[in-house]
PDB file of C-alpha atoms in Angstrom:
ATOM      1  CA  MET A 782     -31.849   4.932 -34.903  1.00  0.00           C
ATOM      2  CA  GLU A 783     -29.363   4.677 -32.034  1.00  0.00           C
ATOM      3  CA  THR A 784     -31.959   5.698 -29.448  1.00  0.00           C
ATOM      4  CA  ASP A 785     -34.274   2.950 -30.711  1.00  0.00           C
ATOM      5  CA  LEU A 786     -31.565   0.414 -29.886  1.00  0.00           C
ATOM      6  CA  LEU A 787     -31.415   1.570 -26.263  1.00  0.00           C
ATOM      7  CA  PHE A 788     -35.124   0.981 -25.777  1.00  0.00           C
ATOM      8  CA  ASN A 789     -35.302  -2.267 -27.709  1.00  0.00           C
ATOM      9  CA  PRO A 790     -36.540  -5.014 -25.294  1.00  0.00           C
ATOM     10  CA  ASN A 791     -34.017  -7.532 -26.664  1.00  0.00           C
ATOM     11  CA  TRP A 792     -31.131  -5.106 -26.094  1.00  0.00           C
ATOM     12  CA  ILE A 793     -32.327  -4.340 -22.554  1.00  0.00           C
ATOM     13  CA  ARG A 794     -32.650  -8.061 -21.833  1.00  0.00           C
ATOM     14  CA  SER A 795     -29.158  -8.739 -23.188  1.00  0.00           C
ATOM     15  CA  ARG A 796     -27.743  -5.907 -21.034  1.00  0.00           C
ATOM     16  CA  LYS A 797     -29.334  -7.504 -17.969  1.00  0.00           C
ATOM     17  CA  VAL A 798     -27.809 -10.870 -18.886  1.00  0.00           C
ATOM     18  CA  LEU A 799     -24.421  -9.229 -19.408  1.00  0.00           C
ATOM     19  CA  LEU A 800     -24.684  -7.472 -16.036  1.00  0.00           C
ATOM     20  CA  LEU A 801     -25.615 -10.737 -14.330  1.00  0.00           C
ATOM     21  CA  LEU A 802     -22.640 -12.494 -15.947  1.00  0.00           C
ATOM     22  CA  LEU A 803     -20.303  -9.700 -14.798  1.00  0.00           C
ATOM     23  CA  ILE A 804     -21.584 -10.006 -11.234  1.00  0.00           C
ATOM     24  CA  ILE A 805     -21.124 -13.780 -11.257  1.00  0.00           C
ATOM     25  CA  LEU A 806     -17.634 -13.433 -12.742  1.00  0.00           C
ATOM     26  CA  SER A 807     -16.555 -10.799 -10.210  1.00  0.00           C
ATOM     27  CA  ASN A 808     -17.794 -12.956  -7.316  1.00  0.00           C
ATOM     28  CA  TRP A 809     -16.006 -15.990  -8.722  1.00  0.00           C
ATOM     29  CA  CYS A 810     -12.750 -13.998  -9.088  1.00  0.00           C
ATOM     30  CA  ALA A 811     -13.049 -12.634  -5.550  1.00  0.00           C
ATOM     31  CA  ALA A 812     -13.646 -16.126  -4.165  1.00  0.00           C
ATOM     32  CA  ALA A 813     -10.680 -17.520  -6.092  1.00  0.00           C
ATOM     33  CA  ARG A 814      -8.191 -15.129  -4.449  1.00  0.00           C
ATOM     34  CA  PRO A 815      -6.376 -16.477  -1.389  1.00  0.00           C
ATOM     35  CA  VAL A 816      -7.344 -14.772   1.867  1.00  0.00           C
ATOM     36  CA  THR A 817      -4.586 -13.748   4.236  1.00  0.00           C
ATOM     37  CA  CYS A 818      -5.086 -14.182   7.953  1.00  0.00           C
ATOM     38  CA  ILE A 819      -3.513 -11.323   9.910  1.00  0.00           C
ATOM     39  CA  PHE A 820      -4.548 -12.339  13.414  1.00  0.00           C
ATOM     40  CA  GLU A 821      -3.068 -15.572  14.719  1.00  0.00           C
ATOM     41  CA  ASN A 822      -4.895 -18.143  16.808  1.00  0.00           C
ATOM     42  CA  GLY A 823      -5.442 -16.766  20.318  1.00  0.00           C
ATOM     43  CA  ALA A 824      -5.103 -13.126  19.255  1.00  0.00           C
ATOM     44  CA  ARG A 825      -6.866 -10.442  21.285  1.00  0.00           C
ATOM     45  CA  VAL A 826      -7.723  -7.406  19.153  1.00  0.00           C
ATOM     46  CA  CYS A 827      -8.787  -4.107  20.725  1.00  0.00           C
ATOM     47  CA  PHE A 828     -10.536  -1.569  18.515  1.00  0.00           C
ATOM     48  CA  VAL A 829      -9.659   1.829  19.988  1.00  0.00           C
ATOM     49  CA  GLY A 830     -11.287   5.082  18.955  1.00  0.00           C
ATOM     50  CA  ASN A 831     -14.230   7.452  19.155  1.00  0.00           C
ATOM     51  CA  SER A 832     -17.934   7.111  18.335  1.00  0.00           C
ATOM     52  CA  ILE A 833     -17.165   5.648  14.908  1.00  0.00           C
ATOM     53  CA  THR A 834     -15.368   2.782  16.637  1.00  0.00           C
ATOM     54  CA  TYR A 835     -17.935   2.608  19.443  1.00  0.00           C
ATOM     55  CA  GLY A 836     -20.705   2.146  16.854  1.00  0.00           C
ATOM     56  CA  GLY A 837     -19.012  -1.120  15.925  1.00  0.00           C
ATOM     57  CA  GLU A 838     -19.732  -1.282  12.194  1.00  0.00           C
ATOM     58  CA  PHE A 839     -16.236  -2.094  10.958  1.00  0.00           C
ATOM     59  CA  HIS A 840     -15.489  -4.072  14.133  1.00  0.00           C
ATOM     60  CA  HIS A 841     -18.437  -6.370  13.415  1.00  0.00           C
ATOM     61  CA  HIS A 842     -17.484  -6.743   9.743  1.00  0.00           C
ATOM     62  CA  ILE A 843     -13.949  -7.813  10.633  1.00  0.00           C
ATOM     63  CA  GLN A 844     -15.244 -10.212  13.271  1.00  0.00           C
ATOM     64  CA  ALA A 845     -17.727 -11.727  10.796  1.00  0.00           C
ATOM     65  CA  PHE A 846     -14.939 -12.036   8.224  1.00  0.00           C
ATOM     66  CA  TYR A 847     -12.803 -14.016  10.663  1.00  0.00           C
ATOM     67  CA  MET A 848     -15.696 -16.176  11.830  1.00  0.00           C
ATOM     68  CA  THR A 849     -16.566 -17.141   8.254  1.00  0.00           C
ATOM     69  CA  ARG A 850     -13.077 -17.382   6.713  1.00  0.00           C
ATOM     70  CA  PHE A 851     -11.117 -18.740   9.690  1.00  0.00           C
ATOM     71  CA  PRO A 852     -13.604 -20.588  11.930  1.00  0.00           C
ATOM     72  CA  ASP A 853     -10.782 -22.630  13.464  1.00  0.00           C
ATOM     73  CA  ARG A 854      -9.075 -19.468  14.778  1.00  0.00           C
ATOM     74  CA  ASN A 855      -9.846 -18.352  18.303  1.00  0.00           C
ATOM     75  CA  VAL A 856      -9.634 -14.567  17.907  1.00  0.00           C
ATOM     76  CA  THR A 857     -11.190 -12.227  20.471  1.00  0.00           C
ATOM     77  CA  PHE A 858     -12.376  -8.817  19.264  1.00  0.00           C
ATOM     78  CA  LEU A 859     -12.930  -6.091  21.876  1.00  0.00           C
ATOM     79  CA  ASN A 860     -14.598  -2.750  21.251  1.00  0.00           C
ATOM     80  CA  CYS A 861     -12.735  -0.056  23.231  1.00  0.00           C
ATOM     81  CA  GLY A 862     -14.334   2.891  21.468  1.00  0.00           C
ATOM     82  CA  ILE A 863     -15.799   5.818  23.407  1.00  0.00           C
ATOM     83  CA  PRO A 864     -18.022   8.454  21.787  1.00  0.00           C
ATOM     84  CA  GLY A 865     -16.318  11.851  21.628  1.00  0.00           C
ATOM     85  CA  ASP A 866     -12.902  10.409  22.403  1.00  0.00           C
ATOM     86  CA  VAL A 867      -9.665  12.102  21.340  1.00  0.00           C
ATOM     87  CA  ALA A 868      -6.057  10.900  21.277  1.00  0.00           C
ATOM     88  CA  THR A 869      -5.250  12.578  24.608  1.00  0.00           C
ATOM     89  CA  HIS A 870      -8.059  10.699  26.357  1.00  0.00           C
ATOM     90  CA  VAL A 871      -6.983   7.393  24.791  1.00  0.00           C
ATOM     91  CA  LEU A 872      -3.545   7.925  26.300  1.00  0.00           C
ATOM     92  CA  ASP A 873      -5.158   8.704  29.677  1.00  0.00           C
ATOM     93  CA  ARG A 874      -7.276   5.527  29.652  1.00  0.00           C
ATOM     94  CA  MET A 875      -4.696   3.214  28.118  1.00  0.00           C
ATOM     95  CA  GLU A 876      -3.959   1.168  31.261  1.00  0.00           C
ATOM     96  CA  ASP A 877      -7.468   0.887  32.712  1.00  0.00           C
ATOM     97  CA  ASP A 878      -9.544   0.495  29.572  1.00  0.00           C
ATOM     98  CA  ILE A 879      -7.334  -0.989  26.848  1.00  0.00           C
ATOM     99  CA  LEU A 880      -4.248  -2.763  28.196  1.00  0.00           C
ATOM    100  CA  ILE A 881      -6.339  -4.414  30.930  1.00  0.00           C
ATOM    101  CA  HIS A 882      -7.666  -6.689  28.128  1.00  0.00           C
ATOM    102  CA  LYS A 883      -4.092  -7.831  27.328  1.00  0.00           C
ATOM    103  CA  PRO A 884      -4.411  -7.180  23.589  1.00  0.00           C
ATOM    104  CA  THR A 885      -2.006  -8.694  21.092  1.00  0.00           C
ATOM    105  CA  HIS A 886      -3.143  -6.135  18.508  1.00  0.00           C
ATOM    106  CA  ALA A 887      -4.805  -2.716  18.563  1.00  0.00           C
ATOM    107  CA  VAL A 888      -6.706  -1.119  15.717  1.00  0.00           C
ATOM    108  CA  LEU A 889      -6.692   2.650  16.164  1.00  0.00           C
ATOM    109  CA  MET A 890      -9.307   4.879  14.544  1.00  0.00           C
ATOM    110  CA  LEU A 891      -9.111   8.434  15.812  1.00  0.00           C
ATOM    111  CA  GLY A 892      -8.911  11.958  14.522  1.00  0.00           C
ATOM    112  CA  MET A 893     -12.375  13.311  13.784  1.00  0.00           C
ATOM    113  CA  ASN A 894     -12.766  14.846  17.232  1.00  0.00           C
ATOM    114  CA  ASP A 895      -9.077  15.733  17.553  1.00  0.00           C
ATOM    115  CA  VAL A 896      -9.047  18.059  14.564  1.00  0.00           C
ATOM    116  CA  ASN A 897     -12.250  19.797  15.700  1.00  0.00           C
ATOM    117  CA  ARG A 898     -14.728  19.136  12.889  1.00  0.00           C
ATOM    118  CA  SER A 899     -16.517  22.423  13.566  1.00  0.00           C
ATOM    119  CA  LEU A 900     -13.512  24.226  12.044  1.00  0.00           C
ATOM    120  CA  TYR A 901     -14.284  22.583   8.693  1.00  0.00           C
ATOM    121  CA  ARG A 902     -17.307  23.789   6.753  1.00  0.00           C
ATOM    122  CA  PRO A 903     -18.451  23.197   3.156  1.00  0.00           C
ATOM    123  CA  VAL A 904     -17.535  26.822   2.361  1.00  0.00           C
ATOM    124  CA  PRO A 905     -13.782  27.480   1.931  1.00  0.00           C
ATOM    125  CA  VAL A 906     -12.256  29.312   4.906  1.00  0.00           C
ATOM    126  CA  LEU A 907      -9.556  31.938   4.515  1.00  0.00           C
ATOM    127  CA  ASN A 908      -9.834  33.334   8.045  1.00  0.00           C
ATOM    128  CA  THR A 909      -6.329  33.204   9.571  1.00  0.00           C
ATOM    129  CA  ASP A 910      -7.728  32.563  13.073  1.00  0.00           C
ATOM    130  CA  THR A 911      -9.628  29.472  11.901  1.00  0.00           C
ATOM    131  CA  LEU A 912      -6.700  28.265   9.800  1.00  0.00           C
ATOM    132  CA  GLY A 913      -4.426  28.670  12.840  1.00  0.00           C
ATOM    133  CA  LYS A 914      -6.823  26.661  15.040  1.00  0.00           C
ATOM    134  CA  ARG A 915      -6.911  23.910  12.416  1.00  0.00           C
ATOM    135  CA  LYS A 916      -3.127  23.774  12.280  1.00  0.00           C
ATOM    136  CA  ASN A 917      -2.785  23.678  16.092  1.00  0.00           C
ATOM    137  CA  ALA A 918      -5.404  20.936  16.442  1.00  0.00           C
ATOM    138  CA  LEU A 919      -3.662  18.829  13.795  1.00  0.00           C
ATOM    139  CA  LEU A 920      -0.227  19.336  15.395  1.00  0.00           C
ATOM    140  CA  LYS A 921      -1.585  18.293  18.803  1.00  0.00           C
ATOM    141  CA  TYR A 922      -3.198  15.207  17.270  1.00  0.00           C
ATOM    142  CA  GLU A 923       0.018  14.241  15.457  1.00  0.00           C
ATOM    143  CA  MET A 924       1.989  14.680  18.670  1.00  0.00           C
ATOM    144  CA  ASN A 925      -0.411  12.445  20.639  1.00  0.00           C
ATOM    145  CA  ILE A 926      -0.468   9.593  18.153  1.00  0.00           C
ATOM    146  CA  GLY A 927       3.202   9.871  17.104  1.00  0.00           C
TER     147      GLY A 927
END
């Protein structure tokens, strides 16, 4: 009997209506919440990082958010990401590639290359040499961004 209810066309239709109402309600609730503006008028925001930053996905989403929610704000977004970059290189290029833009804010997204992704595999590693390399890479990264 219960399985018949799941395949009943009226029940399926009512589930679709319920789903549609939930989507409408969630969008209405999201729109009703006040949106906070972090970047002031005239802000210059540099996105600093590796290939993830360079690709620009989150950079473009944040820019689109500001353009649609705060069209009266003049906020400049600059992509300072470089594929393969690590914290040490960011420090080396700070003056010539980041501070030259006179940013008021910097969004930093680093770490994937710093911790050497090749040391992390789907299979658990108990090898002390690999575990030592992981620890050293993480300590170096923490030192560079600290």
